Amino acid sequence: MWCVDSAFARVVAVACLGLTGCTAATASVSGKDALVVGVKADQPGLGLLEKGTYRGFEVDVGTHIARRMGAKRVTFRTVTSADRERLLNDHSVDLVLASYSITPDRAKAVTFGGPYYVAHQDIMVRRGEEGIQNVRDLAGRRLCQASGSVSTERVVIGLGIRPRLVPSPSYSECVRKLLGGDVDAVSTGDLVLAGFAARYRDRVKIVNAPFTDERYGVGLRSGDVDGCEKVNRALTVMYQDGTAARLLRKWFGASELSLTTSVPEFEGCS
């Protein structure tokens, strides 16, 4: 007896506790007629909400995946770095594509498909800044710390570098602080930085000194192996038929970032 995921299923799941042989299972997003995809609303190039419409690379990739999985209707909902796991696991969204780096800790809470892109953590500074050439130069400088992101941890804990951290709710706010002179640098995946760099190309620049890999994954509810496998099949087709290369050029071609257009090595879905 399967306990499926719905309001009825939650009642059944309670009943299952008293029945021998009844096992609760994660219902798959695979085959659903309608899917809700969680994306960022404030990251140019990746996910940006303007005039009521979501636009960006992750929006287009989310649409491609959902259609390949059989969804007839795809809608989008804003997520942040701080609430991605919660919105997935309380069924507010079915998939998350939101510069969601795959990490061992996050993989305990959700199942990851992909990655759909392997970015590299880099640094963005104001044009004219010559004192920050690489990650070591962040020591003692004002580095923006976006809520819910692991990028700052990679600098402080992973590399033992000690910048002056300036907390901020999001990377869009970090960029505003950079433009306003309130921080000296923003450091995260280069694909995130590229979207902002393309928008503010006369005012900011990417240092182009990458120091980590950022494997951007598709978040699914924990245990959804079938959904994960279908996500990976959809991503394989996306790269093989040239869709990924076209979308990467569309959204990041103006950033001068060197883009990777080969199929990434996927995480396991088990």
PDB file of C-alpha atoms in Angstrom:
ATOM      1  CA  MET A   1       0.000   0.000   0.000  1.00  0.00           C
ATOM      2  CA  TRP A   2       1.435   3.361  -1.101  1.00  0.00           C
ATOM      3  CA  CYS A   3       0.807   6.586   0.795  1.00  0.00           C
ATOM      4  CA  VAL A   4       0.714   9.269  -1.932  1.00  0.00           C
ATOM      5  CA  ASP A   5       1.377  12.967  -1.476  1.00  0.00           C
ATOM      6  CA  SER A   6      -1.778  15.087  -1.178  1.00  0.00           C
ATOM      7  CA  ALA A   7      -4.111  16.312   1.533  1.00  0.00           C
ATOM      8  CA  PHE A   8      -5.770  12.882   1.412  1.00  0.00           C
ATOM      9  CA  ALA A   9      -2.367  11.207   1.519  1.00  0.00           C
ATOM     10  CA  ARG A  10      -1.462  12.903   4.771  1.00  0.00           C
ATOM     11  CA  VAL A  11      -4.560  11.368   6.342  1.00  0.00           C
ATOM     12  CA  VAL A  12      -3.641   8.013   4.877  1.00  0.00           C
ATOM     13  CA  ALA A  13      -0.076   8.389   6.110  1.00  0.00           C
ATOM     14  CA  VAL A  14      -1.328   8.740   9.667  1.00  0.00           C
ATOM     15  CA  ALA A  15      -3.417   5.618   9.225  1.00  0.00           C
ATOM     16  CA  CYS A  16      -0.389   3.833   7.838  1.00  0.00           C
ATOM     17  CA  LEU A  17       1.374   4.170  11.143  1.00  0.00           C
ATOM     18  CA  GLY A  18      -0.973   1.594  12.599  1.00  0.00           C
ATOM     19  CA  LEU A  19      -0.867  -0.846   9.683  1.00  0.00           C
ATOM     20  CA  THR A  20       1.716  -3.535   9.067  1.00  0.00           C
ATOM     21  CA  GLY A  21       3.419  -3.313   5.680  1.00  0.00           C
ATOM     22  CA  CYS A  22       2.295   0.207   4.827  1.00  0.00           C
ATOM     23  CA  THR A  23       5.271   2.339   3.747  1.00  0.00           C
ATOM     24  CA  ALA A  24       5.118   6.082   3.204  1.00  0.00           C
ATOM     25  CA  ALA A  25       6.719   7.147  -0.077  1.00  0.00           C
ATOM     26  CA  THR A  26       7.705  10.412  -1.671  1.00  0.00           C
ATOM     27  CA  ALA A  27       5.311  11.155  -4.517  1.00  0.00           C
ATOM     28  CA  SER A  28       7.214  12.017  -7.690  1.00  0.00           C
ATOM     29  CA  VAL A  29       6.760  15.232  -9.631  1.00  0.00           C
ATOM     30  CA  SER A  30       7.215  13.117 -12.758  1.00  0.00           C
ATOM     31  CA  GLY A  31       4.096  12.987 -14.890  1.00  0.00           C
ATOM     32  CA  LYS A  32       2.238  15.823 -13.137  1.00  0.00           C
ATOM     33  CA  ASP A  33       0.097  17.917 -15.484  1.00  0.00           C
ATOM     34  CA  ALA A  34       1.091  21.150 -13.739  1.00  0.00           C
ATOM     35  CA  LEU A  35       4.425  21.994 -12.142  1.00  0.00           C
ATOM     36  CA  VAL A  36       5.458  24.957 -10.014  1.00  0.00           C
ATOM     37  CA  VAL A  37       9.108  25.903 -10.469  1.00  0.00           C
ATOM     38  CA  GLY A  38      10.896  27.976  -7.839  1.00  0.00           C
ATOM     39  CA  VAL A  39      13.303  30.576  -9.253  1.00  0.00           C
ATOM     40  CA  LYS A  40      15.003  33.734  -8.043  1.00  0.00           C
ATOM     41  CA  ALA A  41      13.286  37.036  -8.802  1.00  0.00           C
ATOM     42  CA  ASP A  42      16.277  39.358  -8.477  1.00  0.00           C
ATOM     43  CA  GLN A  43      19.182  37.782 -10.379  1.00  0.00           C
ATOM     44  CA  PRO A  44      19.570  39.205 -13.906  1.00  0.00           C
ATOM     45  CA  GLY A  45      20.352  36.531 -16.471  1.00  0.00           C
ATOM     46  CA  LEU A  46      19.300  33.675 -14.180  1.00  0.00           C
ATOM     47  CA  GLY A  47      15.916  34.594 -12.742  1.00  0.00           C
ATOM     48  CA  LEU A  48      14.416  38.078 -12.743  1.00  0.00           C
ATOM     49  CA  LEU A  49      10.802  39.152 -12.221  1.00  0.00           C
ATOM     50  CA  GLU A  50       9.955  42.204 -14.301  1.00  0.00           C
ATOM     51  CA  LYS A  51       6.469  43.528 -15.018  1.00  0.00           C
ATOM     52  CA  GLY A  52       4.917  40.309 -13.733  1.00  0.00           C
ATOM     53  CA  THR A  53       7.022  37.987 -15.910  1.00  0.00           C
ATOM     54  CA  TYR A  54       9.945  35.785 -14.897  1.00  0.00           C
ATOM     55  CA  ARG A  55      12.860  35.836 -17.319  1.00  0.00           C
ATOM     56  CA  GLY A  56      16.307  34.235 -17.353  1.00  0.00           C
ATOM     57  CA  PHE A  57      18.380  31.150 -18.032  1.00  0.00           C
ATOM     58  CA  GLU A  58      16.978  29.201 -15.065  1.00  0.00           C
ATOM     59  CA  VAL A  59      13.427  30.114 -16.085  1.00  0.00           C
ATOM     60  CA  ASP A  60      14.038  28.766 -19.588  1.00  0.00           C
ATOM     61  CA  VAL A  61      15.773  25.625 -18.278  1.00  0.00           C
ATOM     62  CA  GLY A  62      12.950  25.044 -15.792  1.00  0.00           C
ATOM     63  CA  THR A  63      10.409  25.330 -18.600  1.00  0.00           C
ATOM     64  CA  HIS A  64      12.391  22.888 -20.753  1.00  0.00           C
ATOM     65  CA  ILE A  65      12.625  20.329 -17.939  1.00  0.00           C
ATOM     66  CA  ALA A  66       8.956  20.606 -17.008  1.00  0.00           C
ATOM     67  CA  ARG A  67       7.821  20.149 -20.606  1.00  0.00           C
ATOM     68  CA  ARG A  68      10.113  17.149 -21.101  1.00  0.00           C
ATOM     69  CA  MET A  69       8.652  15.640 -17.925  1.00  0.00           C
ATOM     70  CA  GLY A  70       5.157  15.888 -19.406  1.00  0.00           C
ATOM     71  CA  ALA A  71       3.777  18.995 -17.694  1.00  0.00           C
ATOM     72  CA  LYS A  72       1.130  20.840 -19.698  1.00  0.00           C
ATOM     73  CA  ARG A  73       1.225  23.897 -17.430  1.00  0.00           C
ATOM     74  CA  VAL A  74       4.331  25.483 -15.890  1.00  0.00           C
ATOM     75  CA  THR A  75       4.155  28.324 -13.394  1.00  0.00           C
ATOM     76  CA  PHE A  76       6.880  30.067 -11.432  1.00  0.00           C
ATOM     77  CA  ARG A  77       7.230  31.193  -7.840  1.00  0.00           C
ATOM     78  CA  THR A  78       9.903  33.306  -6.201  1.00  0.00           C
ATOM     79  CA  VAL A  79      12.317  31.522  -3.865  1.00  0.00           C
ATOM     80  CA  THR A  80      15.312  32.866  -1.973  1.00  0.00           C
ATOM     81  CA  SER A  81      18.531  31.222  -0.845  1.00  0.00           C
ATOM     82  CA  ALA A  82      17.091  31.074   2.674  1.00  0.00           C
ATOM     83  CA  ASP A  83      13.746  29.389   1.906  1.00  0.00           C
ATOM     84  CA  ARG A  84      14.407  26.945  -0.960  1.00  0.00           C
ATOM     85  CA  GLU A  85      14.324  23.772   1.157  1.00  0.00           C
ATOM     86  CA  ARG A  86      11.230  24.847   3.076  1.00  0.00           C
ATOM     87  CA  LEU A  87       9.211  25.711  -0.030  1.00  0.00           C
ATOM     88  CA  LEU A  88      10.170  22.407  -1.665  1.00  0.00           C
ATOM     89  CA  ASN A  89       9.342  20.257   1.307  1.00  0.00           C
ATOM     90  CA  ASP A  90       6.061  21.980   2.175  1.00  0.00           C
ATOM     91  CA  HIS A  91       4.961  21.449  -1.474  1.00  0.00           C
ATOM     92  CA  SER A  92       4.783  25.138  -2.366  1.00  0.00           C
ATOM     93  CA  VAL A  93       7.070  24.391  -5.349  1.00  0.00           C
ATOM     94  CA  ASP A  94       7.849  21.166  -7.232  1.00  0.00           C
ATOM     95  CA  LEU A  95      11.288  22.018  -8.624  1.00  0.00           C
ATOM     96  CA  VAL A  96      13.855  24.642  -7.694  1.00  0.00           C
ATOM     97  CA  LEU A  97      16.320  26.214 -10.119  1.00  0.00           C
ATOM     98  CA  ALA A  98      17.836  29.093  -8.199  1.00  0.00           C
ATOM     99  CA  SER A  99      21.662  29.061  -8.341  1.00  0.00           C
ATOM    100  CA  TYR A 100      21.250  26.123  -5.947  1.00  0.00           C
ATOM    101  CA  SER A 101      24.758  24.769  -5.401  1.00  0.00           C
ATOM    102  CA  ILE A 102      24.834  21.057  -4.607  1.00  0.00           C
ATOM    103  CA  THR A 103      26.449  20.446  -1.210  1.00  0.00           C
ATOM    104  CA  PRO A 104      26.471  17.404   1.103  1.00  0.00           C
ATOM    105  CA  ASP A 105      24.450  19.251   3.752  1.00  0.00           C
ATOM    106  CA  ARG A 106      21.789  20.377   1.296  1.00  0.00           C
ATOM    107  CA  ALA A 107      21.587  16.874  -0.187  1.00  0.00           C
ATOM    108  CA  LYS A 108      20.391  15.662   3.212  1.00  0.00           C
ATOM    109  CA  ALA A 109      17.280  17.827   2.877  1.00  0.00           C
ATOM    110  CA  VAL A 110      16.474  17.576  -0.846  1.00  0.00           C
ATOM    111  CA  THR A 111      17.231  15.383  -3.860  1.00  0.00           C
ATOM    112  CA  PHE A 112      19.285  17.054  -6.589  1.00  0.00           C
ATOM    113  CA  GLY A 113      18.978  16.490 -10.313  1.00  0.00           C
ATOM    114  CA  GLY A 114      21.734  17.720 -12.563  1.00  0.00           C
ATOM    115  CA  PRO A 115      23.789  19.800 -12.235  1.00  0.00           C
ATOM    116  CA  TYR A 116      22.507  21.780 -15.194  1.00  0.00           C
ATOM    117  CA  TYR A 117      25.629  23.964 -15.089  1.00  0.00           C
ATOM    118  CA  VAL A 118      28.983  23.926 -13.316  1.00  0.00           C
ATOM    119  CA  ALA A 119      29.860  27.505 -12.445  1.00  0.00           C
ATOM    120  CA  HIS A 120      32.995  28.655 -10.632  1.00  0.00           C
ATOM    121  CA  GLN A 121      33.082  30.963  -7.669  1.00  0.00           C
ATOM    122  CA  ASP A 122      34.667  34.271  -8.592  1.00  0.00           C
ATOM    123  CA  ILE A 123      34.706  37.867  -7.376  1.00  0.00           C
ATOM    124  CA  MET A 124      33.032  41.017  -8.665  1.00  0.00           C
ATOM    125  CA  VAL A 125      34.355  44.499  -7.849  1.00  0.00           C
ATOM    126  CA  ARG A 126      33.778  48.049  -9.011  1.00  0.00           C
ATOM    127  CA  ARG A 127      35.593  49.104 -12.168  1.00  0.00           C
ATOM    128  CA  GLY A 128      38.786  50.869 -11.197  1.00  0.00           C
ATOM    129  CA  GLU A 129      39.392  48.576  -8.208  1.00  0.00           C
ATOM    130  CA  GLU A 130      42.936  47.233  -8.588  1.00  0.00           C
ATOM    131  CA  GLY A 131      43.554  45.984  -5.047  1.00  0.00           C
ATOM    132  CA  ILE A 132      41.494  42.795  -5.435  1.00  0.00           C
ATOM    133  CA  GLN A 133      43.016  40.471  -8.017  1.00  0.00           C
ATOM    134  CA  ASN A 134      42.187  37.111  -6.404  1.00  0.00           C
ATOM    135  CA  VAL A 135      40.486  35.565  -3.389  1.00  0.00           C
ATOM    136  CA  ARG A 136      43.480  36.153  -1.095  1.00  0.00           C
ATOM    137  CA  ASP A 137      43.102  39.881  -1.631  1.00  0.00           C
ATOM    138  CA  LEU A 138      39.726  39.770   0.147  1.00  0.00           C
ATOM    139  CA  ALA A 139      41.462  39.630   3.538  1.00  0.00           C
ATOM    140  CA  GLY A 140      40.483  42.710   5.503  1.00  0.00           C
ATOM    141  CA  ARG A 141      38.187  43.999   2.727  1.00  0.00           C
ATOM    142  CA  ARG A 142      34.414  44.433   2.964  1.00  0.00           C
ATOM    143  CA  LEU A 143      32.810  41.315   1.464  1.00  0.00           C
ATOM    144  CA  CYS A 144      29.042  41.062   1.097  1.00  0.00           C
ATOM    145  CA  GLN A 145      27.474  38.018   2.774  1.00  0.00           C
ATOM    146  CA  ALA A 146      24.152  37.020   1.184  1.00  0.00           C
ATOM    147  CA  SER A 147      21.683  35.277   3.489  1.00  0.00           C
ATOM    148  CA  GLY A 148      21.380  31.518   2.930  1.00  0.00           C
ATOM    149  CA  SER A 149      24.350  31.302   0.559  1.00  0.00           C
ATOM    150  CA  VAL A 150      27.369  29.059   1.134  1.00  0.00           C
ATOM    151  CA  SER A 151      29.707  31.172  -0.992  1.00  0.00           C
ATOM    152  CA  THR A 152      31.060  33.237   1.897  1.00  0.00           C
ATOM    153  CA  GLU A 153      31.707  30.061   3.898  1.00  0.00           C
ATOM    154  CA  ARG A 154      33.982  28.836   1.108  1.00  0.00           C
ATOM    155  CA  VAL A 155      36.106  31.952   1.545  1.00  0.00           C
ATOM    156  CA  VAL A 156      36.128  32.160   5.345  1.00  0.00           C
ATOM    157  CA  ILE A 157      35.947  28.520   6.422  1.00  0.00           C
ATOM    158  CA  GLY A 158      37.192  26.703   3.336  1.00  0.00           C
ATOM    159  CA  LEU A 159      40.175  28.940   2.627  1.00  0.00           C
ATOM    160  CA  GLY A 160      40.719  30.578   6.018  1.00  0.00           C
ATOM    161  CA  ILE A 161      40.582  34.104   4.605  1.00  0.00           C
ATOM    162  CA  ARG A 162      39.251  36.828   6.907  1.00  0.00           C
ATOM    163  CA  PRO A 163      37.348  39.590   5.100  1.00  0.00           C
ATOM    164  CA  ARG A 164      35.073  42.050   6.885  1.00  0.00           C
ATOM    165  CA  LEU A 165      31.641  40.516   6.294  1.00  0.00           C
ATOM    166  CA  VAL A 166      28.687  42.767   5.517  1.00  0.00           C
ATOM    167  CA  PRO A 167      25.387  40.841   5.843  1.00  0.00           C
ATOM    168  CA  SER A 168      22.743  41.291   3.157  1.00  0.00           C
ATOM    169  CA  PRO A 169      19.423  39.549   2.380  1.00  0.00           C
ATOM    170  CA  SER A 170      20.277  38.720  -1.263  1.00  0.00           C
ATOM    171  CA  TYR A 171      22.843  39.050  -4.027  1.00  0.00           C
ATOM    172  CA  SER A 172      20.837  41.788  -5.697  1.00  0.00           C
ATOM    173  CA  GLU A 173      21.179  43.796  -2.482  1.00  0.00           C
ATOM    174  CA  CYS A 174      24.889  42.907  -2.399  1.00  0.00           C
ATOM    175  CA  VAL A 175      25.280  44.379  -5.869  1.00  0.00           C
ATOM    176  CA  ARG A 176      23.435  47.529  -4.811  1.00  0.00           C
ATOM    177  CA  LYS A 177      25.860  47.844  -1.900  1.00  0.00           C
ATOM    178  CA  LEU A 178      28.796  47.314  -4.260  1.00  0.00           C
ATOM    179  CA  LEU A 179      27.532  50.007  -6.627  1.00  0.00           C
ATOM    180  CA  GLY A 180      26.957  52.334  -3.694  1.00  0.00           C
ATOM    181  CA  GLY A 181      30.415  51.809  -2.215  1.00  0.00           C
ATOM    182  CA  ASP A 182      29.182  50.046   0.943  1.00  0.00           C
ATOM    183  CA  VAL A 183      31.143  46.858   0.181  1.00  0.00           C
ATOM    184  CA  ASP A 184      34.339  46.215  -1.749  1.00  0.00           C
ATOM    185  CA  ALA A 185      33.450  42.883  -3.327  1.00  0.00           C
ATOM    186  CA  VAL A 186      30.758  40.289  -4.023  1.00  0.00           C
ATOM    187  CA  SER A 187      31.818  36.658  -4.389  1.00  0.00           C
ATOM    188  CA  THR A 188      29.656  33.781  -5.626  1.00  0.00           C
ATOM    189  CA  GLY A 189      29.188  31.617  -8.727  1.00  0.00           C
ATOM    190  CA  ASP A 190      30.374  33.315 -11.902  1.00  0.00           C
ATOM    191  CA  LEU A 191      27.055  32.679 -13.654  1.00  0.00           C
ATOM    192  CA  VAL A 192      25.294  34.756 -10.983  1.00  0.00           C
ATOM    193  CA  LEU A 193      27.937  37.452 -11.272  1.00  0.00           C
ATOM    194  CA  ALA A 194      27.761  37.381 -15.072  1.00  0.00           C
ATOM    195  CA  GLY A 195      24.115  38.417 -15.098  1.00  0.00           C
ATOM    196  CA  PHE A 196      24.846  41.447 -12.947  1.00  0.00           C
ATOM    197  CA  ALA A 197      28.057  42.214 -14.850  1.00  0.00           C
ATOM    198  CA  ALA A 198      26.136  42.278 -18.144  1.00  0.00           C
ATOM    199  CA  ARG A 199      23.571  44.668 -16.669  1.00  0.00           C
ATOM    200  CA  TYR A 200      26.097  47.010 -15.043  1.00  0.00           C
ATOM    201  CA  ARG A 201      29.011  46.450 -17.425  1.00  0.00           C
ATOM    202  CA  ASP A 202      30.241  50.049 -17.201  1.00  0.00           C
ATOM    203  CA  ARG A 203      30.365  50.016 -13.394  1.00  0.00           C
ATOM    204  CA  VAL A 204      31.499  46.551 -12.279  1.00  0.00           C
ATOM    205  CA  LYS A 205      33.801  43.789 -13.474  1.00  0.00           C
ATOM    206  CA  ILE A 206      34.460  40.124 -12.714  1.00  0.00           C
ATOM    207  CA  VAL A 207      38.017  39.545 -11.504  1.00  0.00           C
ATOM    208  CA  ASN A 208      38.225  36.263 -13.489  1.00  0.00           C
ATOM    209  CA  ALA A 209      40.135  34.412 -10.782  1.00  0.00           C
ATOM    210  CA  PRO A 210      37.884  31.377 -10.101  1.00  0.00           C
ATOM    211  CA  PHE A 211      38.673  29.288  -7.042  1.00  0.00           C
ATOM    212  CA  THR A 212      35.885  26.686  -6.615  1.00  0.00           C
ATOM    213  CA  ASP A 213      33.289  24.749  -8.579  1.00  0.00           C
ATOM    214  CA  GLU A 214      29.600  25.592  -8.092  1.00  0.00           C
ATOM    215  CA  ARG A 215      27.448  22.687  -9.290  1.00  0.00           C
ATOM    216  CA  TYR A 216      24.002  24.208  -9.821  1.00  0.00           C
ATOM    217  CA  GLY A 217      21.409  21.505  -9.233  1.00  0.00           C
ATOM    218  CA  VAL A 218      17.667  21.111  -9.723  1.00  0.00           C
ATOM    219  CA  GLY A 219      16.123  20.727  -6.288  1.00  0.00           C
ATOM    220  CA  LEU A 220      13.385  18.122  -5.820  1.00  0.00           C
ATOM    221  CA  ARG A 221      11.719  16.811  -2.691  1.00  0.00           C
ATOM    222  CA  SER A 222      13.903  14.358  -0.818  1.00  0.00           C
ATOM    223  CA  GLY A 223      13.581  10.813  -2.151  1.00  0.00           C
ATOM    224  CA  ASP A 224      12.076  11.651  -5.550  1.00  0.00           C
ATOM    225  CA  VAL A 225      14.376   9.354  -7.510  1.00  0.00           C
ATOM    226  CA  ASP A 226      12.024   8.977 -10.489  1.00  0.00           C
ATOM    227  CA  GLY A 227      11.682  12.736 -10.842  1.00  0.00           C
ATOM    228  CA  CYS A 228      15.439  13.169 -10.539  1.00  0.00           C
ATOM    229  CA  GLU A 229      16.134  10.644 -13.283  1.00  0.00           C
ATOM    230  CA  LYS A 230      13.678  12.369 -15.619  1.00  0.00           C
ATOM    231  CA  VAL A 231      15.280  15.731 -14.861  1.00  0.00           C
ATOM    232  CA  ASN A 232      18.662  14.304 -15.861  1.00  0.00           C
ATOM    233  CA  ARG A 233      17.266  12.893 -19.090  1.00  0.00           C
ATOM    234  CA  ALA A 234      15.746  16.273 -19.926  1.00  0.00           C
ATOM    235  CA  LEU A 235      19.062  18.018 -19.239  1.00  0.00           C
ATOM    236  CA  THR A 236      20.956  15.532 -21.410  1.00  0.00           C
ATOM    237  CA  VAL A 237      18.667  16.305 -24.343  1.00  0.00           C
ATOM    238  CA  MET A 238      19.002  20.037 -23.649  1.00  0.00           C
ATOM    239  CA  TYR A 239      22.776  19.866 -24.062  1.00  0.00           C
ATOM    240  CA  GLN A 240      22.819  17.373 -26.916  1.00  0.00           C
ATOM    241  CA  ASP A 241      20.385  19.268 -29.139  1.00  0.00           C
ATOM    242  CA  GLY A 242      22.116  22.629 -28.686  1.00  0.00           C
ATOM    243  CA  THR A 243      19.419  24.221 -26.527  1.00  0.00           C
ATOM    244  CA  ALA A 244      21.794  24.747 -23.585  1.00  0.00           C
ATOM    245  CA  ALA A 245      24.417  26.485 -25.727  1.00  0.00           C
ATOM    246  CA  ARG A 246      21.784  28.749 -27.263  1.00  0.00           C
ATOM    247  CA  LEU A 247      20.328  29.717 -23.886  1.00  0.00           C
ATOM    248  CA  LEU A 248      23.745  30.337 -22.342  1.00  0.00           C
ATOM    249  CA  ARG A 249      24.692  32.664 -25.204  1.00  0.00           C
ATOM    250  CA  LYS A 250      21.300  34.368 -25.015  1.00  0.00           C
ATOM    251  CA  TRP A 251      21.579  35.258 -21.342  1.00  0.00           C
ATOM    252  CA  PHE A 252      25.328  35.569 -20.727  1.00  0.00           C
ATOM    253  CA  GLY A 253      26.937  36.268 -24.077  1.00  0.00           C
ATOM    254  CA  ALA A 254      27.365  39.956 -23.232  1.00  0.00           C
ATOM    255  CA  SER A 255      29.190  39.226 -19.964  1.00  0.00           C
ATOM    256  CA  GLU A 256      32.491  38.108 -21.577  1.00  0.00           C
ATOM    257  CA  LEU A 257      32.385  34.998 -19.384  1.00  0.00           C
ATOM    258  CA  SER A 258      33.827  31.822 -20.893  1.00  0.00           C
ATOM    259  CA  LEU A 259      30.801  29.513 -21.043  1.00  0.00           C
ATOM    260  CA  THR A 260      30.818  25.695 -20.849  1.00  0.00           C
ATOM    261  CA  THR A 261      28.429  24.011 -23.278  1.00  0.00           C
ATOM    262  CA  SER A 262      29.221  20.310 -22.694  1.00  0.00           C
ATOM    263  CA  VAL A 263      26.956  18.033 -20.645  1.00  0.00           C
ATOM    264  CA  PRO A 264      27.916  18.252 -16.940  1.00  0.00           C
ATOM    265  CA  GLU A 265      28.643  15.094 -14.974  1.00  0.00           C
ATOM    266  CA  PHE A 266      25.423  14.378 -13.095  1.00  0.00           C
ATOM    267  CA  GLU A 267      25.020  13.563  -9.411  1.00  0.00           C
ATOM    268  CA  GLY A 268      23.496  10.186  -8.614  1.00  0.00           C
ATOM    269  CA  CYS A 269      19.755  10.138  -7.957  1.00  0.00           C
ATOM    270  CA  SER A 270      19.767   7.467  -5.228  1.00  0.00           C
TER     271      SER A 270
END
